[in-house]
């Protein structure tokens, strides 16, 4: 009976208890360095819905397209103050905070919404390979062109192939679903 009451209450309030999106993993705590040179701790994302990607600034492949698409997500979620975007480099030797700062400017990233992170190769490798399964940090500079959607509890809820038609529209729609979930 209590569950039915909660569901009814959630529906009346315009919220849902949970969406149909699966839980695909959990992002562990991390500390990296942002494009402004300041430490960035994953705790800054607590209670936020966020989108992650892995890229490198000297990429001649999918990275420019992905960054353009991330800017589209930034624009589509501009009014949603609880949505953040995080771009992790897979080339920390090249992508210093200064380089990331210039890259962020090129793509008109709003620091309040979209951050670019670098740091120790082993920490980036743990996130890119072990957590998100999207990239390898190191000499090969290989990565997926997918974005990951993370909920307010730090759980990975979806992957979006940026080469697919309507991927960004689907991602923005799913961001809206995850935003409505009750903590």
mmCIF file of C-alpha atoms in Angstrom:
data_model
loop_
_atom_site.group_PDB
_atom_site.id
_atom_site.type_symbol
_atom_site.label_atom_id
_atom_site.label_comp_id
_atom_site.label_asym_id
_atom_site.label_seq_id
_atom_site.Cartn_x
_atom_site.Cartn_y
_atom_site.Cartn_z
ATOM 1 C CA UNK A 1 0.000 0.000 0.000
ATOM 2 C CA UNK A 2 2.839 2.411 0.861
ATOM 3 C CA UNK A 3 4.449 1.856 -2.584
ATOM 4 C CA UNK A 4 1.141 2.638 -4.325
ATOM 5 C CA UNK A 5 0.800 5.830 -2.281
ATOM 6 C CA UNK A 6 4.346 6.894 -3.197
ATOM 7 C CA UNK A 7 3.762 6.210 -6.882
ATOM 8 C CA UNK A 8 0.529 8.169 -6.801
ATOM 9 C CA UNK A 9 2.199 11.020 -4.964
ATOM 10 C CA UNK A 10 5.060 11.064 -7.425
ATOM 11 C CA UNK A 11 2.690 11.134 -10.390
ATOM 12 C CA UNK A 12 0.656 13.933 -8.870
ATOM 13 C CA UNK A 13 3.799 15.947 -8.250
ATOM 14 C CA UNK A 14 4.996 15.632 -11.838
ATOM 15 C CA UNK A 15 7.920 13.414 -10.821
ATOM 16 C CA UNK A 16 8.583 9.758 -11.301
ATOM 17 C CA UNK A 17 10.275 7.433 -8.854
ATOM 18 C CA UNK A 18 12.548 6.116 -11.591
ATOM 19 C CA UNK A 19 12.712 6.028 -15.357
ATOM 20 C CA UNK A 20 13.044 2.997 -17.552
ATOM 21 C CA UNK A 21 16.729 3.744 -18.094
ATOM 22 C CA UNK A 22 18.997 0.979 -16.758
ATOM 23 C CA UNK A 23 21.805 1.418 -14.251
ATOM 24 C CA UNK A 24 24.987 0.532 -16.144
ATOM 25 C CA UNK A 25 27.627 1.353 -13.554
ATOM 26 C CA UNK A 26 28.650 3.744 -10.805
ATOM 27 C CA UNK A 27 31.198 6.531 -11.114
ATOM 28 C CA UNK A 28 33.696 6.398 -8.227
ATOM 29 C CA UNK A 29 34.928 9.550 -6.498
ATOM 30 C CA UNK A 30 37.668 11.363 -8.395
ATOM 31 C CA UNK A 31 39.814 14.466 -8.206
ATOM 32 C CA UNK A 32 41.202 15.998 -11.390
ATOM 33 C CA UNK A 33 42.245 19.442 -12.626
ATOM 34 C CA UNK A 34 39.843 21.713 -14.498
ATOM 35 C CA UNK A 35 40.599 23.944 -17.454
ATOM 36 C CA UNK A 36 40.969 26.882 -15.049
ATOM 37 C CA UNK A 37 43.831 25.099 -13.247
ATOM 38 C CA UNK A 38 41.769 24.515 -10.096
ATOM 39 C CA UNK A 39 41.152 21.080 -8.555
ATOM 40 C CA UNK A 40 37.837 19.541 -9.570
ATOM 41 C CA UNK A 41 36.319 16.939 -7.286
ATOM 42 C CA UNK A 42 33.499 14.629 -8.289
ATOM 43 C CA UNK A 43 31.620 15.851 -5.215
ATOM 44 C CA UNK A 44 30.875 19.007 -7.228
ATOM 45 C CA UNK A 45 28.576 16.828 -9.333
ATOM 46 C CA UNK A 46 26.605 15.423 -6.386
ATOM 47 C CA UNK A 47 22.900 15.913 -6.969
ATOM 48 C CA UNK A 48 23.514 16.920 -10.597
ATOM 49 C CA UNK A 49 22.631 15.095 -13.803
ATOM 50 C CA UNK A 50 25.667 15.088 -16.058
ATOM 51 C CA UNK A 51 26.964 14.022 -19.434
ATOM 52 C CA UNK A 52 30.529 12.791 -19.916
ATOM 53 C CA UNK A 53 32.749 12.277 -22.912
ATOM 54 C CA UNK A 54 36.399 11.436 -23.529
ATOM 55 C CA UNK A 55 38.389 13.381 -26.114
ATOM 56 C CA UNK A 56 41.733 15.030 -26.821
ATOM 57 C CA UNK A 57 42.373 18.505 -28.169
ATOM 58 C CA UNK A 58 44.647 17.511 -31.069
ATOM 59 C CA UNK A 59 42.202 14.929 -32.434
ATOM 60 C CA UNK A 60 41.553 15.080 -36.172
ATOM 61 C CA UNK A 61 38.843 12.420 -35.949
ATOM 62 C CA UNK A 62 35.529 12.544 -34.070
ATOM 63 C CA UNK A 63 36.504 14.942 -31.249
ATOM 64 C CA UNK A 64 35.624 18.220 -33.014
ATOM 65 C CA UNK A 65 32.201 16.788 -33.950
ATOM 66 C CA UNK A 66 31.696 15.519 -30.401
ATOM 67 C CA UNK A 67 32.602 18.904 -28.913
ATOM 68 C CA UNK A 68 30.191 20.607 -31.304
ATOM 69 C CA UNK A 69 27.511 18.150 -30.197
ATOM 70 C CA UNK A 70 28.349 18.739 -26.537
ATOM 71 C CA UNK A 71 27.833 22.454 -27.209
ATOM 72 C CA UNK A 72 24.404 21.531 -28.639
ATOM 73 C CA UNK A 73 23.623 19.703 -25.386
ATOM 74 C CA UNK A 74 24.819 22.776 -23.469
ATOM 75 C CA UNK A 75 22.406 24.956 -25.431
ATOM 76 C CA UNK A 76 19.503 22.509 -25.145
ATOM 77 C CA UNK A 77 19.927 22.320 -21.352
ATOM 78 C CA UNK A 78 20.817 25.974 -20.787
ATOM 79 C CA UNK A 79 17.824 26.580 -18.508
ATOM 80 C CA UNK A 80 18.426 23.403 -16.480
ATOM 81 C CA UNK A 81 20.804 24.474 -13.723
ATOM 82 C CA UNK A 82 21.041 20.888 -12.436
ATOM 83 C CA UNK A 83 22.694 19.582 -15.617
ATOM 84 C CA UNK A 84 26.465 19.609 -16.108
ATOM 85 C CA UNK A 85 28.764 18.498 -18.934
ATOM 86 C CA UNK A 86 32.196 16.970 -18.309
ATOM 87 C CA UNK A 87 34.820 16.386 -20.998
ATOM 88 C CA UNK A 88 37.745 14.235 -19.842
ATOM 89 C CA UNK A 89 40.984 14.309 -21.827
ATOM 90 C CA UNK A 90 42.707 11.064 -22.740
ATOM 91 C CA UNK A 91 45.945 12.934 -23.509
ATOM 92 C CA UNK A 92 46.958 14.588 -20.236
ATOM 93 C CA UNK A 93 50.555 15.089 -21.422
ATOM 94 C CA UNK A 94 49.332 17.500 -24.116
ATOM 95 C CA UNK A 95 46.045 18.702 -22.671
ATOM 96 C CA UNK A 96 47.234 20.938 -19.869
ATOM 97 C CA UNK A 97 44.743 23.223 -18.145
ATOM 98 C CA UNK A 98 45.886 26.091 -20.391
ATOM 99 C CA UNK A 99 45.290 24.029 -23.552
ATOM 100 C CA UNK A 100 41.899 22.894 -22.240
ATOM 101 C CA UNK A 101 40.985 26.497 -21.411
ATOM 102 C CA UNK A 102 41.632 27.572 -25.009
ATOM 103 C CA UNK A 103 39.740 24.538 -26.326
ATOM 104 C CA UNK A 104 36.770 25.368 -24.075
ATOM 105 C CA UNK A 105 36.744 28.925 -25.434
ATOM 106 C CA UNK A 106 36.787 27.628 -29.006
ATOM 107 C CA UNK A 107 33.604 25.650 -28.326
ATOM 108 C CA UNK A 108 31.959 28.433 -26.298
ATOM 109 C CA UNK A 109 31.762 26.282 -23.175
ATOM 110 C CA UNK A 110 30.071 27.937 -20.224
ATOM 111 C CA UNK A 111 32.221 27.177 -17.126
ATOM 112 C CA UNK A 112 29.057 27.032 -15.017
ATOM 113 C CA UNK A 113 27.771 24.182 -17.201
ATOM 114 C CA UNK A 114 30.652 22.488 -19.064
ATOM 115 C CA UNK A 115 34.054 21.616 -17.598
ATOM 116 C CA UNK A 116 37.177 20.126 -19.213
ATOM 117 C CA UNK A 117 39.281 17.891 -16.986
ATOM 118 C CA UNK A 118 42.832 16.577 -16.994
ATOM 119 C CA UNK A 119 44.991 14.958 -14.369
ATOM 120 C CA UNK A 120 47.140 11.987 -13.523
ATOM 121 C CA UNK A 121 47.134 9.397 -16.315
ATOM 122 C CA UNK A 122 46.285 6.571 -13.888
ATOM 123 C CA UNK A 123 43.219 8.437 -12.593
ATOM 124 C CA UNK A 124 42.026 9.246 -16.115
ATOM 125 C CA UNK A 125 42.655 5.616 -17.148
ATOM 126 C CA UNK A 126 40.624 4.355 -14.181
ATOM 127 C CA UNK A 127 37.700 6.524 -15.262
ATOM 128 C CA UNK A 128 37.961 6.099 -19.028
ATOM 129 C CA UNK A 129 38.629 2.373 -19.144
ATOM 130 C CA UNK A 130 37.516 0.832 -15.850
ATOM 131 C CA UNK A 131 34.450 2.985 -15.129
ATOM 132 C CA UNK A 132 33.018 4.286 -18.398
ATOM 133 C CA UNK A 133 34.612 1.741 -20.768
ATOM 134 C CA UNK A 134 34.991 4.495 -23.358
ATOM 135 C CA UNK A 135 38.713 5.107 -23.826
ATOM 136 C CA UNK A 136 42.307 4.188 -23.126
ATOM 137 C CA UNK A 137 44.625 6.827 -21.741
ATOM 138 C CA UNK A 138 48.060 6.496 -23.200
ATOM 139 C CA UNK A 139 49.970 6.374 -26.431
ATOM 140 C CA UNK A 140 47.268 5.051 -28.778
ATOM 141 C CA UNK A 141 44.800 7.907 -28.060
ATOM 142 C CA UNK A 142 41.847 5.697 -28.909
ATOM 143 C CA UNK A 143 38.392 6.446 -27.579
ATOM 144 C CA UNK A 144 34.736 5.913 -28.233
ATOM 145 C CA UNK A 145 32.605 8.638 -29.746
ATOM 146 C CA UNK A 146 29.812 7.910 -27.271
ATOM 147 C CA UNK A 147 28.523 10.218 -24.568
ATOM 148 C CA UNK A 148 27.519 8.840 -21.165
ATOM 149 C CA UNK A 149 24.553 10.040 -19.098
ATOM 150 C CA UNK A 150 25.031 10.017 -15.315
ATOM 151 C CA UNK A 151 22.236 10.549 -12.802
ATOM 152 C CA UNK A 152 22.162 12.524 -9.546
ATOM 153 C CA UNK A 153 23.521 9.521 -7.624
ATOM 154 C CA UNK A 154 26.552 9.106 -9.893
ATOM 155 C CA UNK A 155 25.134 6.118 -11.778
ATOM 156 C CA UNK A 156 25.700 5.658 -15.501
ATOM 157 C CA UNK A 157 22.257 5.501 -17.116
ATOM 158 C CA UNK A 158 22.950 5.464 -20.842
ATOM 159 C CA UNK A 159 25.420 5.660 -23.693
ATOM 160 C CA UNK A 160 24.777 7.669 -26.859
ATOM 161 C CA UNK A 161 26.628 7.080 -30.122
ATOM 162 C CA UNK A 162 27.325 10.586 -31.405
ATOM 163 C CA UNK A 163 27.655 9.277 -34.965
ATOM 164 C CA UNK A 164 24.018 8.116 -34.929
ATOM 165 C CA UNK A 165 21.212 10.253 -36.288
ATOM 166 C CA UNK A 166 19.147 11.832 -33.497
ATOM 167 C CA UNK A 167 21.633 10.768 -30.801
ATOM 168 C CA UNK A 168 21.726 14.240 -29.272
ATOM 169 C CA UNK A 169 17.938 14.606 -29.328
ATOM 170 C CA UNK A 170 17.644 11.210 -27.615
ATOM 171 C CA UNK A 171 20.251 12.193 -25.033
ATOM 172 C CA UNK A 172 18.479 15.467 -24.221
ATOM 173 C CA UNK A 173 15.184 13.592 -23.901
ATOM 174 C CA UNK A 174 16.782 11.106 -21.499
ATOM 175 C CA UNK A 175 18.372 13.934 -19.503
ATOM 176 C CA UNK A 176 14.846 15.218 -18.987
ATOM 177 C CA UNK A 177 13.691 11.795 -17.780
ATOM 178 C CA UNK A 178 16.581 11.417 -15.325
ATOM 179 C CA UNK A 179 16.041 14.970 -13.999
ATOM 180 C CA UNK A 180 12.520 13.976 -12.950
ATOM 181 C CA UNK A 181 13.624 10.986 -10.907
ATOM 182 C CA UNK A 182 13.169 11.169 -7.167
ATOM 183 C CA UNK A 183 16.426 10.847 -5.244
#
